[in-house]
Amino acid sequence: MTLDETRLKTLTMKFGGTSLGTAEAIMQSAEIAKAARDHTADRIAVVASAIHGVTDGLHEATSAAAGGDERYLQVIAELRDVHRRCAEALLEQESRNAVAEIDQLLEGFSGFCESVRTLGEAGPRALDHAMSLGEKMSVILLAASMRQLGVAAIAVDASEVIVTDDRFQDAAPDLEATRQKATATLIPVLERGETPVITGFIGATREGVTTTLGRGGSDFSAGLIAACLDSDELWIWTDVDGVMTADPKVVDSARTIATLGYEEVRELSYFGAKVLHPKTIQSVFETEIPIRVKNTFDPSHPGTLIVPNPEESNGAIKAVTAVRNVSLITVEGKGMMGVPGIAARTFEAVASTGASVLLISQASSEQSITFAVPRTNASTAVEALESEFERVLSRGNIDRIWAQDDITIVTVVGSRMRETAGVAGRVFTATGLRGINVVAIAQGSSECSISLVVRDRDGDDAVRAIHELVIEG
Ligand code: ADP
Ligand code: ASP
Ligand code: MG
């Protein structure tokens, strides 16, 4: 099962929320971890997400409380039920202990929601406190399940391991400080022959305030832990057979890709392949740790192997992805050429709102700048631009700043695209034949991706049309 079939020294593995949705799934994950420890690696570190849907529930309860809505009590009751049901496969003592610990966390959360209700608001720091609870609860259940199988597992709170800045909801880790903490907290556990089961998604500032790494961030946590423990490999366990040629929920004929390069995966995940968080590659980049993405519910399937520079396989286009809920912002004006530094000012103004620019489109003329941002950031970005260019607008050098809101970005990825002529042509023929209007295009700077900007209503059709090219090879 390993790269060279020899026993690994250290293996880090991560189980996603979809691998922890039921008592059976948690037990299955525990069995996978045990098998890896028995047969594959001398030491394993396990990272776990919250049970599927729990992070959303915690967010929903906190927002309801902030809005003075008592519905938070019902959400908490549902969260308690979900975890109790997931504890059902545990034997007496483990089950009682796990349920008691989880109840205690939820009781604390209930008190927290009451305070939020009194205050009438919940900012990013409060949300991080709330949303970190999902992982704190899931690791209790997974560690208990592993102990039941005879593995000496202990639940570890990653706020003791991952050190971040204080950008709540999207905190950036401090690698050096994290390495030091990971060495101090996790190595002794591993050396005792125990298996740490670490909360994904969570970190803490130097002062010890809980932060989160952004939605879907457990993959990123796992990458950080793998790097800090000098793991030989990182295995990501999820609910599909690896990284596929398209999202199998959108394209029935999507197939597993056997091997991918770091760069390809970075583009794929950045442009919407939810199977791996975009920052995962960043975390293992220096250490060049190979990643395997595998299916918890079909562990014998080889899944996908991700390495820095794989041997090239046939086919220039390897996969197609989509990012939905995007807005396309255009700054437009016949007199724009005369205004110095306009592009720099545009992107600075947008950056100051905290919005990330997903892509910049090649403008057909120099009379406009067009770029995409997540839809939730669009109106603040437009306001920031209007204020930045207030005088330029009044002089008429810029005519209009506007956002088009019904946008999906569809991206084709493949490292061999850079040396293959005609890929863009094939993509446009495929979409054109289906009557799909391409609003804008952009090529990734790495040249291993091309993005098409289409209307939401055409998004799935465009993905399916382009996927036929992937299948053709
Ligand atoms: P986890 O809980 O394991 O982190 P996620 O829901 O975050 O799982 O990611 C897995 C999901 O990613 C799959 O169920 C699949 O629908 C979606 N997905 C999107 N694009 C791809 C792709 N190219 N390959 C595989 N899965 C993809
Ligand atoms: N539980 C977190 C989320 O739902 C992190 C993760 O699943 O990776 O976003
Ligand atoms: Mg995920």
Coordinates of C-alpha atoms and ligand atoms in Angstrom, one line a residue:
M1 CA 0.0 0.0 0.0
T2 CA 3.0 2.3 0.4
L3 CA 5.1 3.9 -2.3
D4 CA 7.9 1.3 -2.2
E5 CA 6.0 -1.3 -0.2
T6 CA 8.3 -0.9 2.8
R7 CA 7.0 0.0 6.2
L8 CA 6.7 3.7 6.8
K9 CA 8.1 5.4 9.8
T10 CA 5.5 8.0 10.3
L11 CA 2.1 8.3 8.5
T12 CA -0.4 11.2 9.0
M13 CA -4.0 10.5 7.9
K14 CA -7.0 12.6 7.9
F15 CA -10.7 11.6 8.0
G16 CA -13.2 14.1 6.5
G17 CA -16.6 14.9 7.9
T18 CA -18.1 12.6 5.3
S19 CA -16.1 9.7 6.7
L20 CA -17.5 10.4 10.2
G21 CA -21.2 10.8 9.5
T22 CA -22.6 7.7 11.3
A23 CA -21.5 5.3 14.1
E24 CA -20.6 2.7 11.4
A25 CA -18.6 5.2 9.4
I26 CA -16.6 6.3 12.5
M27 CA -15.9 2.6 13.3
Q28 CA -14.9 2.1 9.7
S29 CA -12.5 5.0 10.0
A30 CA -11.1 3.6 13.3
E31 CA -10.5 0.3 11.6
I32 CA -8.7 1.9 8.7
A33 CA -6.4 3.7 11.2
K34 CA -5.8 0.5 13.1
A35 CA -4.9 -1.4 9.9
A36 CA -2.5 1.4 8.9
R37 CA -0.8 1.2 12.3
D38 CA -0.7 -2.6 12.2
H39 CA 0.6 -3.0 8.7
T40 CA 1.8 0.2 7.2
A41 CA 3.6 2.6 9.6
D42 CA 5.4 2.5 12.9
R43 CA 3.6 5.6 14.1
I44 CA 0.5 7.2 12.9
A45 CA -1.0 10.6 13.6
V46 CA -4.7 11.0 12.9
V47 CA -6.5 14.3 12.0
A48 CA -10.3 14.5 12.0
S49 CA -12.9 16.9 10.8
A50 CA -16.2 17.5 12.5
I51 CA -19.0 15.1 11.8
H52 CA -20.6 16.1 8.4
G53 CA -22.9 19.1 8.9
V54 CA -21.9 19.9 12.5
T55 CA -19.8 22.9 11.6
D56 CA -22.7 24.4 9.7
G57 CA -25.0 23.6 12.7
L58 CA -22.6 25.5 15.1
H59 CA -22.5 28.5 12.7
E60 CA -26.3 28.4 12.4
A61 CA -26.9 28.3 16.1
T62 CA -24.5 31.1 16.8
S63 CA -26.0 33.3 14.1
A64 CA -29.5 32.6 15.4
A65 CA -28.5 33.5 18.9
A66 CA -26.9 36.7 17.6
G67 CA -30.2 37.6 15.9
G68 CA -32.1 36.9 19.1
D69 CA -33.7 33.8 17.7
E70 CA -34.3 30.9 20.1
R71 CA -33.9 28.4 17.3
Y72 CA -30.3 27.9 18.6
L73 CA -31.7 25.7 21.4
Q74 CA -33.2 23.3 18.8
V75 CA -30.0 23.2 16.8
I76 CA -28.0 22.3 20.0
A77 CA -30.5 19.6 20.8
E78 CA -30.0 18.2 17.2
L79 CA -26.2 18.3 17.6
R80 CA -26.5 16.4 20.9
D81 CA -28.6 13.7 19.1
V82 CA -26.2 13.4 16.2
H83 CA -23.3 12.8 18.5
R84 CA -25.2 10.4 20.7
R85 CA -26.2 8.4 17.7
C86 CA -22.6 8.3 16.6
A87 CA -21.6 7.0 20.0
E88 CA -23.9 4.0 19.7
A89 CA -21.3 1.6 18.3
L90 CA -19.1 2.2 21.4
L91 CA -19.2 -0.2 24.3
E92 CA -20.6 0.8 27.7
Q93 CA -17.8 2.6 29.4
E94 CA -16.3 4.3 26.3
S95 CA -19.8 5.3 25.2
R96 CA -20.7 6.8 28.6
N97 CA -17.5 8.8 28.9
A98 CA -17.7 10.1 25.3
V99 CA -21.3 11.2 25.7
A100 CA -20.5 12.9 29.0
E101 CA -17.6 14.8 27.5
I102 CA -19.6 15.8 24.4
D103 CA -22.6 16.9 26.6
Q104 CA -20.3 19.1 28.6
L105 CA -19.0 20.8 25.5
L106 CA -22.5 21.4 24.2
E107 CA -23.6 22.7 27.6
G108 CA -20.8 25.2 27.4
F109 CA -21.9 26.1 23.9
S110 CA -25.4 26.6 25.1
G111 CA -24.2 29.1 27.7
F112 CA -22.0 30.8 25.0
C113 CA -25.1 31.2 22.8
E114 CA -27.0 32.7 25.6
S115 CA -24.3 35.3 26.0
V116 CA -24.2 35.9 22.3
R117 CA -28.0 36.4 22.4
T118 CA -27.6 39.0 25.1
L119 CA -24.9 40.8 23.2
G120 CA -26.8 40.6 20.0
E121 CA -23.7 40.0 17.8
A122 CA -21.1 37.3 17.1
G123 CA -17.9 38.5 15.4
P124 CA -15.3 36.3 13.7
R125 CA -13.6 35.6 17.0
A126 CA -16.8 34.3 18.6
L127 CA -17.6 32.3 15.5
D128 CA -14.2 30.6 15.6
H129 CA -14.8 29.7 19.3
A130 CA -18.2 28.2 18.3
M131 CA -17.2 26.5 15.1
S132 CA -14.1 24.8 16.7
L133 CA -16.4 22.7 18.8
G134 CA -17.3 20.3 16.0
E135 CA -13.8 18.9 15.8
K136 CA -13.5 18.8 19.5
M137 CA -16.5 16.5 19.7
S138 CA -15.6 14.3 16.7
V139 CA -12.1 13.4 18.0
I140 CA -13.6 12.2 21.2
L141 CA -15.7 9.6 19.3
L142 CA -13.0 8.6 16.9
A143 CA -10.4 8.2 19.6
A144 CA -12.8 6.1 21.7
S145 CA -13.6 3.9 18.6
M146 CA -9.9 3.3 18.1
R147 CA -9.4 2.4 21.7
Q148 CA -12.2 -0.1 21.4
L149 CA -10.2 -1.8 18.6
G150 CA -7.1 -1.9 20.8
V151 CA -5.3 1.1 19.6
A152 CA -3.9 3.4 22.3
A153 CA -5.5 6.6 20.9
I154 CA -5.9 9.9 22.6
A155 CA -7.9 13.0 21.5
V156 CA -5.7 16.1 21.0
D157 CA -7.0 19.6 20.7
A158 CA -5.0 21.3 17.9
S159 CA -5.1 24.7 19.6
E160 CA -2.2 23.1 21.6
V161 CA -0.4 22.3 18.3
I162 CA -1.1 24.7 15.5
V163 CA -0.1 28.3 16.1
T164 CA -1.7 30.9 13.9
D165 CA -2.1 34.7 13.5
D166 CA -5.4 36.3 14.7
R167 CA -7.2 36.5 11.4
F168 CA -10.2 34.7 12.8
Q169 CA -12.2 32.5 10.4
D170 CA -9.2 32.3 8.0
A171 CA -6.1 32.1 10.2
A172 CA -2.7 31.6 8.8
P173 CA -0.4 29.3 10.6
D174 CA 3.1 30.2 11.8
L175 CA 5.1 27.2 10.5
E176 CA 8.1 27.5 12.8
A177 CA 6.0 28.0 16.0
T178 CA 3.8 25.1 14.9
R179 CA 6.7 22.8 14.3
Q180 CA 8.0 23.6 17.8
K181 CA 4.7 23.0 19.4
A182 CA 4.0 19.8 17.4
T183 CA 7.4 18.5 18.4
A184 CA 6.7 19.2 22.1
T185 CA 3.1 17.9 22.2
L186 CA 2.9 15.1 19.6
I187 CA 6.3 13.5 19.5
P188 CA 6.1 12.3 23.2
V189 CA 2.7 10.8 22.5
L190 CA 4.0 9.0 19.4
E191 CA 7.1 7.8 21.3
R192 CA 4.9 6.3 24.0
G193 CA 3.4 4.2 21.3
E194 CA 0.1 6.1 21.4
T195 CA -1.8 7.5 18.5
P196 CA -2.9 11.1 18.7
V197 CA -6.3 11.9 17.1
I198 CA -6.0 15.6 16.4
T199 CA -8.8 18.1 15.7
G200 CA -8.6 19.4 12.2
F201 CA -9.6 23.0 11.2
I202 CA -8.5 24.5 14.5
G203 CA -5.5 26.5 15.7
A204 CA -4.8 29.1 18.3
T205 CA -3.0 32.4 18.5
R206 CA 0.2 32.7 20.5
E207 CA -2.0 34.0 23.3
G208 CA -4.0 30.8 23.1
V209 CA -7.2 32.2 21.6
T210 CA -8.9 29.6 19.3
T211 CA -8.9 30.2 15.6
T212 CA -10.0 28.3 12.5
L213 CA -8.2 27.9 9.2
G214 CA -11.2 28.5 6.9
R215 CA -14.0 26.1 5.8
G216 CA -12.8 22.7 4.7
G217 CA -9.5 23.5 6.5
S218 CA -8.9 20.1 8.1
D219 CA -7.0 19.0 5.0
F220 CA -4.7 21.9 5.5
S221 CA -4.3 21.0 9.2
A222 CA -3.4 17.5 8.2
G223 CA -0.8 18.8 5.8
L224 CA 0.7 21.0 8.5
I225 CA 0.8 18.1 11.0
A226 CA 2.3 15.8 8.3
A227 CA 5.0 18.4 7.6
C228 CA 5.8 19.1 11.2
L229 CA 6.1 15.4 12.1
D230 CA 8.3 14.7 9.0
S231 CA 5.7 12.1 7.9
D232 CA 6.6 9.8 5.0
E233 CA 3.1 10.2 3.5
L234 CA -0.2 11.9 4.1
W235 CA -3.4 10.0 3.5
I236 CA -6.7 11.9 3.0
W237 CA -9.7 9.7 3.6
T238 CA -12.9 11.0 2.0
D239 CA -16.2 9.7 0.5
V240 CA -15.0 9.3 -3.2
D241 CA -12.3 7.2 -4.9
G242 CA -9.7 10.0 -4.9
V243 CA -9.3 13.1 -7.0
M244 CA -11.5 12.7 -10.0
T245 CA -11.7 14.1 -13.5
A246 CA -14.7 16.2 -12.4
D247 CA -17.0 16.4 -9.3
P248 CA -18.8 13.0 -9.4
K249 CA -21.9 14.8 -8.1
V250 CA -22.1 16.8 -11.3
V251 CA -20.6 14.4 -13.9
D252 CA -21.7 10.7 -13.8
S253 CA -18.8 9.6 -15.9
A254 CA -16.1 11.2 -13.7
R255 CA -13.1 8.9 -13.2
T256 CA -10.4 8.7 -10.6
I257 CA -7.1 10.2 -11.7
A258 CA -4.3 7.8 -10.6
T259 CA -1.5 10.3 -10.3
L260 CA -1.3 14.1 -10.1
G261 CA 1.3 16.7 -9.6
Y262 CA 1.3 19.3 -6.7
E263 CA 0.8 22.1 -9.2
E264 CA -2.2 20.4 -10.8
V265 CA -3.8 19.7 -7.5
R266 CA -3.2 23.3 -6.4
E267 CA -5.1 24.6 -9.4
L268 CA -7.8 22.0 -9.1
S269 CA -8.6 22.7 -5.5
Y270 CA -8.2 26.5 -5.9
F271 CA -10.8 26.4 -8.7
G272 CA -13.4 24.3 -6.8
A273 CA -12.4 20.7 -6.4
K274 CA -13.6 20.5 -2.8
V275 CA -12.0 17.1 -2.3
L276 CA -8.8 18.8 -1.1
H277 CA -8.5 22.3 0.6
P278 CA -6.4 24.6 -1.7
K279 CA -3.8 25.2 1.1
T280 CA -3.0 21.5 1.6
I281 CA -0.3 21.5 -1.1
Q282 CA 1.2 24.7 0.4
S283 CA 1.7 22.9 3.7
V284 CA 3.6 19.9 2.3
F285 CA 5.3 21.8 -0.6
E286 CA 8.8 22.1 1.0
T287 CA 8.9 18.6 2.5
E288 CA 7.5 17.1 -0.7
I289 CA 5.4 14.6 1.2
P290 CA 3.4 12.3 -1.1
I291 CA -0.4 12.6 -0.6
R292 CA -2.9 9.8 -1.2
V293 CA -6.6 10.6 -1.5
K294 CA -8.6 7.5 -0.7
N295 CA -12.2 6.4 -0.2
T296 CA -13.1 5.4 3.4
F297 CA -15.9 3.3 2.1
D298 CA -13.7 1.4 -0.4
P299 CA -10.3 1.3 1.2
S300 CA -8.9 -1.2 -1.3
H301 CA -9.4 1.2 -4.2
P302 CA -5.9 2.8 -4.9
G303 CA -7.3 6.3 -5.1
T304 CA -5.1 9.2 -6.2
L305 CA -1.4 9.6 -5.5
I306 CA -0.2 13.2 -5.5
V307 CA 3.5 13.9 -5.8
P308 CA 5.6 17.0 -6.6
N309 CA 6.5 16.0 -10.2
P310 CA 4.7 12.9 -11.5
E311 CA 5.7 11.1 -14.7
E312 CA 3.6 12.5 -17.4
S313 CA 0.6 10.4 -18.5
N314 CA -1.3 10.9 -21.8
G315 CA -3.9 13.6 -22.2
A316 CA -3.3 17.3 -21.9
I317 CA -6.6 18.0 -20.0
K318 CA -6.8 16.0 -16.8
A319 CA -9.8 17.5 -15.0
V320 CA -12.5 20.1 -15.0
T321 CA -13.8 22.0 -12.0
A322 CA -16.2 24.8 -11.2
V323 CA -16.4 27.6 -8.6
R324 CA -19.9 28.8 -8.1
N325 CA -21.3 31.9 -6.4
V326 CA -18.9 34.3 -8.0
S327 CA -19.3 37.9 -9.2
L328 CA -17.4 39.5 -12.1
I329 CA -16.4 43.0 -11.4
T330 CA -15.6 45.4 -14.2
V331 CA -14.0 48.8 -14.0
E332 CA -14.7 50.5 -17.3
G333 CA -13.9 53.8 -19.0
K334 CA -12.6 55.3 -22.2
G335 CA -10.3 57.6 -20.3
M336 CA -8.8 54.9 -18.1
M337 CA -5.5 54.8 -20.0
G338 CA -4.8 58.3 -18.9
V339 CA -5.1 57.5 -15.2
P340 CA -1.8 56.3 -13.7
G341 CA -1.6 53.2 -11.6
I342 CA -5.2 52.2 -12.2
A343 CA -4.7 48.5 -12.0
A344 CA -2.7 48.7 -8.8
R345 CA -5.2 51.0 -7.2
T346 CA -8.1 48.7 -8.3
F347 CA -6.5 45.6 -6.7
E348 CA -5.4 47.4 -3.6
A349 CA -8.9 48.7 -3.0
V350 CA -10.3 45.2 -3.4
A351 CA -7.7 43.7 -1.2
S352 CA -8.4 46.3 1.5
T353 CA -11.9 44.8 1.8
G354 CA -10.4 41.3 2.5
A355 CA -11.9 39.9 -0.7
S356 CA -9.7 37.6 -2.7
V357 CA -9.5 38.0 -6.4
L358 CA -10.1 34.6 -7.9
L359 CA -9.0 35.5 -11.4
I360 CA -8.2 38.4 -13.6
S361 CA -9.5 38.2 -17.1
Q362 CA -7.5 39.2 -20.2
A363 CA -9.3 42.3 -21.2
S364 CA -10.0 42.6 -24.9
S365 CA -9.2 46.3 -24.8
E366 CA -7.3 48.4 -22.4
Q367 CA -10.5 50.2 -21.5
S368 CA -11.6 47.9 -18.8
I369 CA -10.3 45.7 -16.0
T370 CA -12.4 42.6 -15.2
F371 CA -11.9 40.2 -12.3
A372 CA -13.8 37.7 -10.3
V373 CA -14.4 37.7 -6.5
P374 CA -16.6 35.5 -4.3
R375 CA -20.2 36.8 -4.5
T376 CA -20.4 37.5 -0.8
N377 CA -17.6 40.1 -1.3
A378 CA -18.9 41.8 -4.4
S379 CA -20.9 44.7 -3.1
T380 CA -18.2 45.7 -0.5
A381 CA -15.6 45.5 -3.3
V382 CA -17.6 47.7 -5.6
E383 CA -18.2 50.2 -2.8
A384 CA -14.4 50.3 -2.1
L385 CA -13.7 50.9 -5.8
E386 CA -16.3 53.6 -6.0
S387 CA -14.7 55.4 -3.1
E388 CA -11.2 54.9 -4.4
F389 CA -12.1 56.2 -7.9
E390 CA -14.6 58.9 -6.8
R391 CA -12.7 61.7 -8.4
V392 CA -11.8 59.7 -11.5
L393 CA -15.5 58.8 -11.9
S394 CA -16.6 62.4 -11.5
R395 CA -14.1 63.5 -14.2
G396 CA -15.5 60.8 -16.5
N397 CA -12.3 58.9 -17.1
I398 CA -14.0 55.8 -15.6
D399 CA -17.6 55.5 -16.7
R400 CA -18.7 52.6 -14.7
I401 CA -17.8 50.1 -11.9
W402 CA -20.2 47.2 -11.8
A403 CA -20.7 43.6 -10.7
Q404 CA -22.3 40.8 -12.6
D405 CA -23.6 38.4 -10.0
D406 CA -24.7 35.2 -11.8
I407 CA -21.2 33.8 -12.5
T408 CA -19.5 30.4 -12.4
I409 CA -15.8 29.9 -13.1
V410 CA -15.1 26.6 -15.0
T411 CA -11.5 25.6 -15.1
V412 CA -9.6 22.9 -17.1
V413 CA -6.4 21.6 -15.5
G414 CA -3.5 19.6 -16.8
S415 CA 0.2 20.2 -16.6
R416 CA 0.8 19.1 -20.2
M417 CA -1.5 21.9 -21.5
R418 CA 1.4 24.2 -21.5
E419 CA 3.2 22.3 -24.3
T420 CA 0.0 21.2 -26.1
A421 CA -1.3 23.5 -28.8
G422 CA -5.0 23.9 -29.4
V423 CA -6.4 23.1 -26.0
A424 CA -8.2 26.4 -25.7
G425 CA -9.6 25.9 -29.2
R426 CA -11.0 22.5 -28.3
V427 CA -12.5 23.8 -25.1
F428 CA -14.3 26.7 -26.9
T429 CA -15.5 24.4 -29.6
A430 CA -17.0 22.0 -27.0
T431 CA -18.7 24.8 -25.1
G432 CA -19.7 26.6 -28.3
L433 CA -21.4 23.5 -29.7
R434 CA -23.6 23.5 -26.7
G435 CA -24.5 27.1 -27.1
I436 CA -22.7 28.2 -24.0
N437 CA -21.7 31.9 -23.9
V438 CA -18.2 32.4 -22.5
V439 CA -18.2 35.8 -20.7
A440 CA -14.5 36.0 -20.2
I441 CA -11.3 33.8 -20.1
A442 CA -8.1 33.6 -18.1
Q443 CA -5.1 31.4 -18.1
G444 CA -3.4 30.5 -14.9
S445 CA 0.1 31.9 -14.5
S446 CA 1.5 28.3 -14.2
E447 CA -0.1 27.6 -17.6
C448 CA -1.5 24.4 -16.3
S449 CA -5.1 25.8 -16.2
I450 CA -7.5 27.7 -18.4
S451 CA -10.6 29.3 -16.8
L452 CA -13.8 30.2 -18.6
V453 CA -16.2 32.6 -17.0
V454 CA -19.8 31.5 -17.7
R455 CA -23.3 32.3 -16.4
D456 CA -24.5 30.2 -13.5
R457 CA -27.1 28.6 -15.6
D458 CA -24.5 27.3 -18.0
G459 CA -22.0 26.1 -15.4
D460 CA -22.9 22.4 -15.1
D461 CA -23.4 22.1 -18.9
A462 CA -20.0 23.6 -19.5
V463 CA -18.4 21.2 -17.0
R464 CA -20.0 18.3 -18.7
A465 CA -19.1 19.5 -22.2
I466 CA -15.5 19.9 -21.3
H467 CA -15.4 16.6 -19.4
E468 CA -16.0 14.9 -22.7
L469 CA -12.6 16.2 -23.8
V470 CA -11.0 14.8 -20.6
I471 CA -12.4 11.4 -21.4
E472 CA -11.2 11.6 -25.0
G473 CA -7.7 12.2 -23.7
Ligands
ADP1 P1 -14.5 15.5 3.4 O1 -15.6 15.6 4.4 O2 -13.9 14.2 3.3 O3 -13.4 16.6 3.6 P2 -15.5 17.0 1.1 O4 -17.0 17.1 1.0 O5 -14.9 18.2 1.7 O6 -15.2 15.7 2.0 O7 -14.8 16.7 -0.3 C1 -15.3 15.5 -1.0 C2 -16.2 15.9 -2.1 O8 -15.5 16.7 -3.0 C3 -16.7 14.7 -2.9 O9 -17.9 14.2 -2.3 C4 -17.0 15.4 -4.2 O10 -18.4 15.6 -4.4 C5 -16.3 16.7 -4.2 N1 -15.5 17.0 -5.4 C6 -15.5 18.1 -6.1 N2 -14.7 18.0 -7.1 C7 -14.1 16.8 -7.0 C8 -13.1 16.1 -7.8 N3 -12.5 16.6 -8.9 N4 -12.7 14.9 -7.4 C9 -13.2 14.3 -6.3 N5 -14.2 14.9 -5.6 C10 -14.6 16.1 -5.9
ASP2 N1 -15.4 21.1 9.8 C1 -14.8 22.1 9.0 C2 -15.8 22.5 7.9 O1 -16.9 22.0 7.9 C3 -13.5 21.7 8.4 C4 -13.4 20.6 7.5 O2 -14.4 19.9 7.3 O3 -12.4 20.3 6.8 O4 -15.5 23.4 7.2
MG3 MG -13.3 18.6 3.0

